[in-house]
Amino acid sequence: MSERAPTDASLTLLSIPGATQAEADTFWLTRVYQGDRMPQLTLRAVALGAGLGVLTCATNLYAGLKTGVVFGVAITAALLASATQGALRRVVPRVAGAPLSLLEMGCAQTVASSAGYATGGALVSVQGAWLLTTGHHLPGWTLLAWTFLLSALGVLFAVPLKRQLVDREQLPFASGTAAAATVRALHAGGAASRPRLRMLGVGGLVSGVLTLARDGFGRLPYAWAFPGTLGGVSLERLGFALETGLMPVGGGALLGVRITASMLLGALLVHGVIAPRLMASGVVPVEGDFLAWALWPGAAALTTASLLQFALQGRVWGRALRGLFARGQGARHPVEALQVPGRWLFAGLLVLTPATVALAWVGFDVPVPHALLAVALSFVLCLISCRVTGETDVSPVGALGQVTQLTYGVLLPGNVQANLATAGITVNAASSAADLLTDLKAGHLLGAHPRRVFLAQLLGCVVGSLVVVPLFYLLVPDASVLGSERFPAPAATVTAGVAQVLASGLDAVSPDLRRAMGWAALGAAVLTLCEQALPERFRRWTPSVVGVGLAFLLPASTCLGFFLGGLGWEVARRLRPASEGPGVTLAAGLIAGEGLVGVGIVLARALW
C-alpha cells in the first residue's frame, strides 16, 4: 500500500470558521483520513503494542502505589513503539520487516496506552482500599474478570461520545494531540526524533541503575536523612530526607511547579509543624505511625476539594449531557460509515452489563438493582469524565469514585464491600472511557480509521487485565505493604477512609481526628473556591489543594522529590524553551526506569 505524506492539517483542531459540521467532516475525510491508504490494525502493530503494554502496566501500577498519581502513557508508548521497532529492524531485520506505517505506530501506541492506563486505576485505589478494609485479597478469577469487564464497559461508554466531543466540538484532549504530534515526528525520523528517544533512554537508564543499586543489591539507602530536630523530634523521624529514587522527580516534572510547590508547602506544615506538636503532646507516639493519623484529615481535604470542584463544574457536565443528545446537521455523512456501528455498541452492552451485574452480586454481594444502578450511574459519570478530560487533560476519576461512594453510603449504609465495589465500577469505567477518547483524538488527527482505534483499545484492555492483576498480587501480597515507606498508596488510603467513615459514621473517629478533619475540609474548601474565583494571574499563586492534600498522605521526602522535579523542569523550560519536548520524555524515562526495575526485582525474588 502506498502512504500519503500527512499534511499539516492533520495536526490542527480542524476548525473551519463558519463551516457546518458536514463541511468539517468532508475536510477531514478528504484531507486527513488515511485509513484506507495505509495499514493500521496489523498483527505486528498489535503484537508490538501488547508487548509494550506489559511495560506500561508495570510502570503505572508501581507509580500509582508509590505516589498515588497514575500518569498518562500515550506519549511514552509512542516513543517506546518507535524505539523498539527500530531496534528490531537492526537486530532481526527479516522478522521486523519494513518500518511501521504512521497508522501502525499509532495502533501500537493505542494498545500499549490502553493496557497501561485503562486497567490499573481501580487496582491502585479501590482494590487497595478493599485490601486495607477487609484484610484479604479478592480471588484471582474475580479480580481478573472484574478488571476486564469494567475497562471494556468504559470503552463502550465512550463510543457514543466520540462524534460529539472529538468530531463536532473538537475538544483539545491535550495528551491525545501531543501523542499525535509525537507519532508524526517519530515516523518522520531524523533529527526531530533522536533527542526525544535519547532522553527517554537516559532517564530510564539512570533511574533504573539507582533502583537496582538500592532495592536489588542494597548498596544505597532508601533516603539520606537531614540532620537536626524540629520541636524536639529529629528530622529523620519526621521524614525529611533526600530519596535516592528518581520516580518522584520525574513525576514532579510532569505535574509542574505549582502543584509540587504546594506539596512541599503541605509537607512543611503537616510534617514540620503539626507532627512535632502531636508527638510532643502524646496524641501520636514519637515512634508511632504519623501517616496513619494524617490520612484522615488528608482524605477529608481531598474528598472535599473533589466534590466541591465537581459541583462547581456544573456547566461542564451540563454541556456534556446536552451534547449527548445533539444531532448532526443534515443528511447522514459518509464519515459515519467509519464510526463504530451502533449494533456493536448494543451487542457489547447486552453482554457486558449482565456480566458486570452478576459478578458484582456473586463476588461483592451487591444487590442486583443496586448493581444495575451503579452501571447506569457510571455511564453518566463517564460522560463527565470524558468532557473534563477533553477540556483540561485531567481525568477526575477520584472525585467521580467518591460521588459513587457517597451515593451508596446513602443507599446501602454500613455496607463497605458494596461501597468499594460500586466505586470500582466508576473508577475503572471512567478512566477507560477517557483513555479511549484520548486515543481517538490522536487517531483523528493522524487520519486513522476510528473503528480500528476502538478495536485496538479493546485488545489493550485484554492485555492490561491479564498483566496488571497478577502484578498487583505480586507487588501487594498483603495489607501490610500498603502505607509502608515503599508503597504509601495514598489513593487506596483515601478510598478506604471514605468507605469506613460512611460505614461506621464519624462517631467511630476520635475527637482530635474529627477536629483535624473539619479544619482540613474547611481549608480545602477555601483553597478550591479561591482557585475558581481569583483572576488567572493570581490563581497560579494560589496553593493547589491537591498538592497540599497529598502531603498528608506521603512522606515528606517524597514531597521534596516531587518539588525538585517540578522546580528543575520550570528552570529548564525558562532557560531553554526548546527543551520542553525532550524534557517530557526524560521525565517519562525516570518514571519508567524505576517502575520497570522495581517490578523486575520483585519478580526475581519471587522466582528465586
XYZ file of C-alpha atoms in Angstrom:
608
model
C 0.000 0.000 0.000
C 1.228 3.479 -0.754
C 1.497 6.035 2.006
C 0.482 9.638 1.586
C 2.608 12.131 3.487
C 0.444 13.607 6.272
C -0.481 17.226 5.873
C -0.190 20.000 8.420
C -3.973 19.971 8.603
C -3.851 16.673 10.484
C -2.301 18.402 13.485
C -4.769 21.274 13.695
C -8.074 21.178 15.516
C -9.636 21.143 12.044
C -11.739 24.180 12.876
C -13.013 25.941 9.787
C -14.578 29.289 10.713
C -18.217 29.380 9.676
C -18.209 25.795 8.392
C -21.053 23.404 9.020
C -20.431 20.019 10.584
C -20.834 18.375 7.171
C -18.147 20.651 5.702
C -15.779 19.881 8.583
C -16.395 16.134 8.114
C -15.711 16.441 4.389
C -12.473 18.302 5.113
C -11.315 15.534 7.457
C -12.359 12.742 5.089
C -10.621 14.237 2.042
C -7.596 15.989 3.575
C -6.702 13.984 6.688
C -8.162 10.465 6.614
C -5.637 7.782 5.621
C -7.227 4.613 6.992
C -7.845 3.152 3.515
C -4.411 4.115 2.172
C -2.031 2.527 4.672
C -2.017 -0.404 7.128
C -3.259 0.277 10.665
C -4.604 -2.637 12.746
C -1.967 -5.197 11.720
C -0.732 -8.232 13.617
C 2.737 -6.762 14.138
C 1.360 -3.439 15.380
C -0.926 -5.209 17.885
C 1.887 -7.550 18.993
C 4.266 -4.631 19.489
C 1.614 -2.684 21.413
C 0.825 -5.723 23.565
C 4.490 -6.222 24.429
C 4.848 -2.571 25.348
C 1.567 -2.793 27.270
C 3.271 -5.174 29.701
C 5.826 -2.448 30.422
C 3.309 0.392 30.722
C 1.129 -1.750 33.045
C 4.059 -2.446 35.343
C 5.216 1.169 35.369
C 1.832 2.724 36.087
C 0.874 0.184 38.756
C 4.189 0.735 40.544
C 3.909 4.528 40.228
C 0.307 4.555 41.436
C 1.134 2.521 44.540
C 4.173 4.636 45.298
C 2.942 8.169 44.580
C -0.837 7.969 44.178
C -0.522 9.501 40.702
C -1.194 7.413 37.581
C 0.421 9.128 34.602
C -0.946 9.029 31.073
C 1.312 6.892 28.906
C 0.255 7.861 25.380
C 3.452 9.760 24.541
C 5.724 7.246 26.311
C 4.038 4.387 24.431
C 4.636 6.137 21.096
C 8.309 6.643 21.928
C 8.738 3.027 23.044
C 6.994 1.738 19.904
C 9.360 3.685 17.660
C 12.489 2.740 19.614
C 11.547 -0.956 19.870
C 10.703 -1.367 16.202
C 13.866 0.467 15.212
C 15.955 -1.850 17.396
C 14.227 -4.940 15.988
C 14.921 -3.801 12.435
C 18.617 -3.502 13.259
C 18.889 -6.812 15.133
C 16.419 -9.076 13.282
C 15.508 -7.217 10.080
C 13.747 -10.198 8.482
C 11.428 -10.583 11.457
C 10.781 -6.846 11.925
C 10.064 -6.211 8.260
C 9.506 -2.777 6.780
C 9.217 0.299 9.014
C 5.857 0.747 10.728
C 3.424 2.946 8.858
C 2.240 6.103 10.554
C -1.058 4.459 11.493
C 0.587 1.200 12.619
C 2.699 3.222 15.040
C -0.478 4.914 16.258
C -2.139 1.500 16.665
C 0.771 0.144 18.747
C 0.601 3.280 20.894
C -3.147 2.791 21.400
C -2.827 -0.847 22.524
C 0.031 -0.016 24.906
C -1.734 3.080 26.269
C -4.968 1.175 26.887
C -3.138 -1.652 28.645
C -1.163 0.722 30.841
C -3.781 3.303 31.741
C -7.297 1.918 31.371
C -6.952 -1.186 33.547
C -4.919 -0.262 36.631
C -6.661 2.765 38.148
C -9.126 0.828 40.267
C -6.418 -1.572 41.479
C -4.357 1.329 42.806
C -7.293 2.944 44.609
C -10.348 0.730 45.100
C -8.753 -2.722 45.282
C -6.009 -1.369 47.523
C -8.758 0.039 49.733
C -10.508 -3.351 49.678
C -7.338 -4.998 50.958
C -6.882 -2.371 53.687
C -10.508 -2.671 54.784
C -11.088 -6.426 54.642
C -7.525 -7.633 55.222
C -7.603 -10.094 52.298
C -7.394 -10.150 48.515
C -10.229 -10.990 46.200
C -9.958 -14.359 44.391
C -7.831 -14.121 41.262
C -10.600 -15.007 38.809
C -12.918 -12.403 40.361
C -10.418 -9.572 40.123
C -9.336 -10.528 36.600
C -12.892 -10.675 35.275
C -13.818 -7.503 37.184
C -10.889 -5.542 35.757
C -11.578 -6.573 32.164
C -15.348 -6.126 32.314
C -15.153 -2.618 33.746
C -12.420 -1.369 31.425
C -14.253 -2.797 28.395
C -17.502 -1.255 29.641
C -15.774 2.139 29.803
C -14.579 1.736 26.218
C -18.148 1.045 25.092
C -19.486 4.008 27.082
C -17.085 6.297 25.215
C -18.292 5.220 21.758
C -21.412 7.431 21.533
C -19.412 10.412 22.836
C -16.729 10.375 20.150
C -18.644 12.150 17.400
C -19.768 14.921 19.738
C -16.598 15.595 21.742
C -13.898 14.809 19.167
C -15.502 15.492 15.780
C -18.082 18.207 16.470
C -16.721 20.181 19.422
C -13.096 19.179 18.721
C -12.080 19.395 22.371
C -8.290 19.591 22.770
C -7.604 16.279 24.619
C -4.087 17.618 25.088
C -2.417 14.239 25.668
C -4.002 12.854 22.501
C -2.913 15.881 20.491
C 0.632 15.597 21.880
C 0.689 11.857 21.129
C -0.302 12.550 17.509
C 2.474 15.131 17.191
C 4.961 12.676 18.731
C 3.956 9.844 16.393
C 4.357 12.090 13.366
C 7.756 13.359 14.494
C 8.989 9.825 15.194
C 7.660 8.489 11.914
C 9.437 11.270 10.036
C 12.684 10.157 11.713
C 15.905 12.117 11.542
C 16.873 14.918 13.871
C 13.289 15.502 15.031
C 13.023 12.161 16.843
C 16.546 11.477 18.113
C 16.562 13.920 21.098
C 13.327 12.503 22.494
C 14.451 8.890 22.183
C 17.850 9.722 23.659
C 16.345 11.459 26.689
C 13.892 8.605 27.280
C 16.810 6.158 27.305
C 18.993 8.313 29.542
C 16.227 8.837 32.078
C 15.321 5.156 32.159
C 18.933 4.042 32.478
C 19.851 6.407 35.330
C 16.674 5.754 37.282
C 16.876 2.008 36.715
C 20.507 1.764 37.841
C 19.772 3.683 41.059
C 16.778 1.447 41.782
C 18.825 -1.706 41.157
C 21.607 -0.482 43.437
C 19.112 0.409 46.185
C 16.446 -2.323 46.064
C 18.374 -5.079 44.312
C 21.833 -5.013 45.871
C 21.251 -2.867 48.973
C 24.126 -0.549 48.059
C 22.120 2.638 48.571
C 19.833 3.669 51.436
C 16.232 4.453 50.630
C 16.906 8.083 51.611
C 19.565 10.265 53.198
C 18.055 11.863 56.299
C 18.642 15.529 57.090
C 20.371 16.325 60.408
C 18.707 18.401 63.121
C 15.414 18.488 65.022
C 12.036 20.251 64.950
C 10.096 20.624 68.186
C 12.376 18.150 69.862
C 11.819 15.474 67.193
C 14.564 14.514 64.752
C 14.113 15.436 61.092
C 14.799 11.804 60.246
C 11.815 10.687 62.354
C 9.634 13.342 60.712
C 10.563 12.032 57.270
C 12.645 14.939 55.994
C 15.219 13.261 53.771
C 16.520 13.119 50.219
C 15.270 9.984 48.485
C 17.588 8.080 46.183
C 14.743 7.120 43.836
C 14.001 9.374 40.852
C 10.372 8.464 40.199
C 9.030 11.411 42.280
C 11.449 13.731 40.438
C 10.094 12.591 37.070
C 6.529 12.851 38.328
C 7.164 16.366 39.622
C 8.417 17.459 36.202
C 5.141 16.281 34.651
C 2.913 17.777 37.363
C 4.522 21.234 37.232
C 5.901 23.631 39.787
C 2.587 24.889 41.214
C 1.327 21.500 42.378
C 4.747 20.323 43.558
C 5.473 23.561 45.435
C 2.090 23.079 47.116
C 3.160 19.564 48.091
C 6.337 20.934 49.685
C 4.343 23.641 51.466
C 1.938 20.993 52.746
C 4.841 18.789 53.887
C 6.385 21.673 55.842
C 3.030 22.332 57.502
C 1.980 18.732 58.135
C 5.313 17.038 58.890
C 7.209 20.084 60.126
C 4.610 21.816 62.322
C 1.668 19.524 63.081
C 3.581 16.261 63.560
C 6.064 17.579 66.185
C 3.229 19.152 68.187
C 1.169 15.961 68.151
C 4.190 13.920 69.188
C 5.072 16.355 71.960
C 1.516 16.242 73.313
C 1.335 12.446 73.157
C -1.523 12.284 70.622
C 0.828 10.404 68.284
C 3.711 8.441 69.880
C 7.170 9.596 68.812
C 7.847 6.141 67.383
C 4.284 5.749 66.103
C 2.925 5.879 62.554
C 2.106 9.534 61.937
C 0.860 8.871 58.395
C -1.834 6.579 59.828
C -3.145 9.625 61.743
C -2.626 12.091 58.890
C -4.532 10.065 56.308
C -7.857 11.071 57.907
C -7.527 14.863 57.535
C -5.821 14.241 54.166
C -8.778 12.190 52.978
C -11.173 14.882 54.247
C -9.270 17.593 52.351
C -9.055 15.700 49.058
C -12.649 14.481 49.212
C -13.995 17.957 49.996
C -11.970 19.512 47.186
C -13.003 16.829 44.686
C -16.712 17.095 45.443
C -16.672 20.891 45.504
C -14.844 21.036 42.160
C -17.378 18.562 40.814
C -20.235 20.789 41.951
C -18.598 23.918 40.540
C -18.233 22.254 37.139
C -21.977 22.156 36.656
C -21.701 23.969 33.345
C -19.196 21.434 32.056
C -21.282 18.369 32.774
C -24.380 20.256 31.668
C -22.748 20.752 28.275
C -21.820 17.063 28.263
C -25.428 15.997 28.824
C -26.732 18.393 26.179
C -24.068 17.287 23.704
C -25.017 13.638 24.128
C -28.428 14.285 22.658
C -27.252 16.730 19.976
C -27.951 15.653 16.448
C -25.751 16.132 13.406
C -26.818 18.625 10.782
C -28.411 17.442 7.574
C -28.283 14.001 5.992
C -26.016 11.160 7.036
C -22.426 11.958 6.021
C -20.096 9.301 4.522
C -17.801 9.710 7.541
C -20.495 7.995 9.644
C -19.691 4.723 7.879
C -16.241 4.760 9.520
C -17.555 5.044 13.078
C -18.203 2.148 15.462
C -21.579 0.692 14.406
C -24.487 1.026 16.797
C -25.033 -2.744 16.661
C -21.537 -3.283 18.077
C -22.367 -0.980 20.963
C -25.728 -2.659 21.581
C -24.245 -6.182 21.448
C -21.381 -5.207 23.745
C -23.655 -3.660 26.352
C -26.003 -6.642 26.088
C -23.119 -8.907 27.123
C -21.063 -6.738 29.468
C -23.871 -5.219 31.546
C -25.403 -8.514 32.779
C -21.913 -9.947 33.291
C -20.879 -6.952 35.407
C -24.087 -7.060 37.451
C -23.767 -10.822 38.008
C -20.135 -10.508 39.121
C -20.993 -7.614 41.442
C -23.644 -9.810 43.082
C -21.584 -13.020 43.283
C -18.184 -11.542 44.047
C -19.066 -8.422 46.079
C -22.571 -9.077 47.482
C -24.000 -6.015 45.727
C -27.789 -6.446 45.251
C -28.762 -6.721 41.574
C -30.865 -3.497 41.447
C -28.050 -1.530 43.066
C -25.508 -3.017 40.658
C -27.687 -2.026 37.693
C -27.956 1.490 39.093
C -24.170 1.618 39.509
C -23.665 0.743 35.821
C -26.171 3.402 34.747
C -24.623 5.983 37.079
C -21.180 5.128 35.712
C -22.303 5.985 32.197
C -23.287 9.483 33.329
C -20.038 9.869 35.247
C -18.042 8.585 32.241
C -19.692 11.317 30.212
C -18.497 13.906 32.717
C -15.019 12.345 32.901
C -14.599 12.478 29.123
C -15.769 16.095 28.949
C -13.418 17.230 31.727
C -10.511 15.264 30.240
C -11.132 16.815 26.845
C -11.124 20.332 28.238
C -8.431 20.067 30.939
C -6.463 16.843 30.175
C -7.135 15.701 33.762
C -9.417 12.710 34.370
C -11.397 13.357 37.596
C -11.781 9.672 38.410
C -11.044 10.186 42.116
C -13.849 12.678 42.530
C -16.267 10.560 40.496
C -15.458 7.493 42.579
C -16.230 9.474 45.718
C -19.560 10.576 44.228
C -20.410 6.893 43.863
C -19.187 6.161 47.393
C -21.415 8.887 48.828
C -24.371 7.674 46.760
C -24.064 4.125 48.038
C -23.267 5.329 51.530
C -26.884 6.523 51.488
C -28.408 3.621 49.537
C -26.527 0.828 51.352
C -25.397 2.297 54.685
C -22.814 0.236 56.530
C -22.029 -1.997 53.541
C -18.314 -1.339 52.989
C -17.895 -4.052 50.342
C -20.726 -2.711 48.173
C -19.420 0.818 48.642
C -15.992 -0.127 47.325
C -17.312 -2.365 44.541
C -19.579 0.329 43.102
C -16.773 2.892 43.356
C -14.619 0.451 41.378
C -17.205 0.394 38.589
C -16.989 4.163 38.283
C -13.198 4.487 38.571
C -12.342 1.784 36.029
C -15.056 2.720 33.541
C -14.353 6.465 33.737
C -10.585 6.094 33.283
C -11.073 3.639 30.396
C -13.583 5.904 28.625
C -11.338 8.951 28.941
C -8.364 6.964 27.629
C -10.317 5.783 24.576
C -11.312 9.320 23.629
C -7.721 10.478 24.122
C -6.581 7.766 21.698
C -9.433 8.558 19.313
C -8.329 12.203 19.339
C -4.793 11.146 18.381
C -6.185 8.871 15.677
C -8.481 11.625 14.396
C -5.529 13.957 13.946
C -3.464 11.262 12.230
C -6.307 10.223 9.911
C -6.820 6.767 11.438
C -9.901 4.600 10.985
C -11.982 5.190 14.178
C -13.324 1.647 14.250
C -9.834 0.189 14.270
C -8.772 2.513 17.108
C -11.733 1.171 19.106
C -10.693 -2.452 18.446
C -7.089 -1.677 19.398
C -8.335 -0.189 22.664
C -10.340 -3.328 23.468
C -7.306 -5.502 22.738
C -5.317 -3.310 25.115
C -7.922 -3.940 27.824
C -7.436 -7.693 27.393
C -3.640 -7.410 27.584
C -3.749 -4.992 30.517
C -6.111 -7.143 32.559
C -4.042 -10.293 32.039
C -0.864 -8.499 33.118
C -1.863 -5.979 35.765
C -3.857 -8.309 38.037
C -1.026 -10.843 38.636
C 1.382 -7.919 39.065
C -0.912 -6.418 41.699
C -0.900 -9.666 43.699
C 2.886 -9.852 43.355
C 3.619 -6.267 44.399
C 0.996 -6.246 47.167
C 0.979 -9.706 48.774
C -0.848 -8.455 51.881
C -2.223 -5.312 53.507
C 0.992 -4.539 55.404
C 2.695 -3.442 52.177
C 0.229 -0.573 51.673
C 1.008 2.543 53.668
C 4.640 1.488 54.014
C 7.694 3.526 53.077
C 7.914 1.698 49.771
C 4.231 1.926 48.782
C 2.431 4.751 50.640
C -0.613 4.102 48.375
C -2.391 7.415 49.089
C -5.262 6.710 46.678
C -6.061 3.455 48.476
C -5.924 5.022 51.942
C -8.262 7.861 50.937
C -10.787 5.467 49.375
C -10.643 3.166 52.403
C -11.027 6.104 54.791
C -14.135 7.383 53.000
C -15.685 3.899 52.995
C -15.016 3.395 56.710
C -16.491 6.776 57.665
C -19.596 6.106 55.567
C -19.940 2.643 57.119
C -19.437 3.482 60.793
C -20.053 7.225 60.973
C -17.875 9.971 62.394
C -18.537 8.761 65.941
C -16.016 5.979 65.340
C -13.278 8.587 64.809
C -11.520 10.107 67.828
C -12.380 13.741 68.752
C -8.908 15.050 67.825
C -9.162 13.454 64.403
C -12.667 14.857 63.867
C -11.384 18.345 64.601
C -8.435 17.844 62.271
C -10.742 16.561 59.533
C -13.023 19.576 59.971
C -10.162 22.061 59.684
C -8.702 20.199 56.702
C -12.068 20.166 54.922
C -12.556 23.886 55.606
C -9.083 24.727 54.302
C -9.649 22.631 51.184
C -12.952 24.378 50.508
C -11.358 27.823 50.851
C -8.480 26.945 48.518
C -10.847 25.403 45.972
C -13.083 28.476 45.941
C -10.021 30.728 45.604
C -8.878 28.719 42.589
C -12.232 29.289 40.940
C -12.854 32.887 41.943
C -9.477 34.596 41.529
C -8.326 36.021 38.166
C -5.910 33.864 36.191
C -2.854 35.993 37.043
C -3.473 35.455 40.775
C -4.732 31.875 40.548
C -1.305 30.482 39.693
C -0.020 31.751 43.036
C -2.790 30.012 44.984
C -1.627 26.741 46.586
C -3.050 23.668 44.894
C -5.409 21.839 47.206
C -4.446 18.539 45.529
C -0.773 19.187 46.249
C -1.371 20.180 49.875
C -3.761 17.257 50.386
C -1.274 14.715 49.051
C 1.290 15.969 51.588
C -0.891 14.423 54.330
C -0.587 11.015 52.686
C 3.026 10.926 51.500
C 6.326 11.042 53.394
C 7.983 14.465 53.457
C 10.898 13.020 51.470
C 8.604 12.073 48.587
C 7.041 15.547 48.562
C 10.559 17.015 48.386
C 11.363 14.770 45.415
C 8.252 15.958 43.588
C 9.189 19.582 44.259
C 12.743 19.146 42.990
C 11.360 17.681 39.769
C 8.845 20.479 39.319
C 11.421 23.161 40.082
C 14.033 21.661 37.771
C 11.517 21.433 34.952
C 10.425 25.044 35.398
C 14.021 26.328 35.421
C 14.935 24.299 32.319
C 11.815 25.439 30.483
C 12.533 29.098 31.169
C 16.231 28.888 30.281
C 15.737 26.740 27.181
C 12.152 26.688 25.835
C 13.246 24.270 23.105
C 13.960 21.617 25.763
C 10.261 21.102 26.524
C 9.779 18.071 24.261
C 12.927 16.166 25.310
C 12.282 17.213 28.927
C 8.924 15.452 28.966
C 10.488 12.255 27.672
C 13.323 12.492 30.219
C 10.708 12.684 32.985
C 8.851 9.721 31.478
C 12.124 7.794 31.424
C 12.784 8.496 35.109
C 9.336 7.114 35.975
C 9.577 4.105 33.654
C 13.113 3.183 34.724
C 12.317 2.897 38.422
C 8.957 1.261 37.793
C 10.267 -1.443 35.477
C 13.372 -2.254 37.514
C 11.355 -2.222 40.747
C 8.865 -4.710 39.310
C 11.712 -6.791 37.893
C 13.351 -7.043 41.318
C 10.089 -8.234 42.890
C 9.667 -10.814 40.101
C 13.236 -12.061 40.505
C 12.837 -12.504 44.257
C 9.544 -14.333 43.785
C 11.069 -16.753 41.276
C 14.393 -17.299 43.011
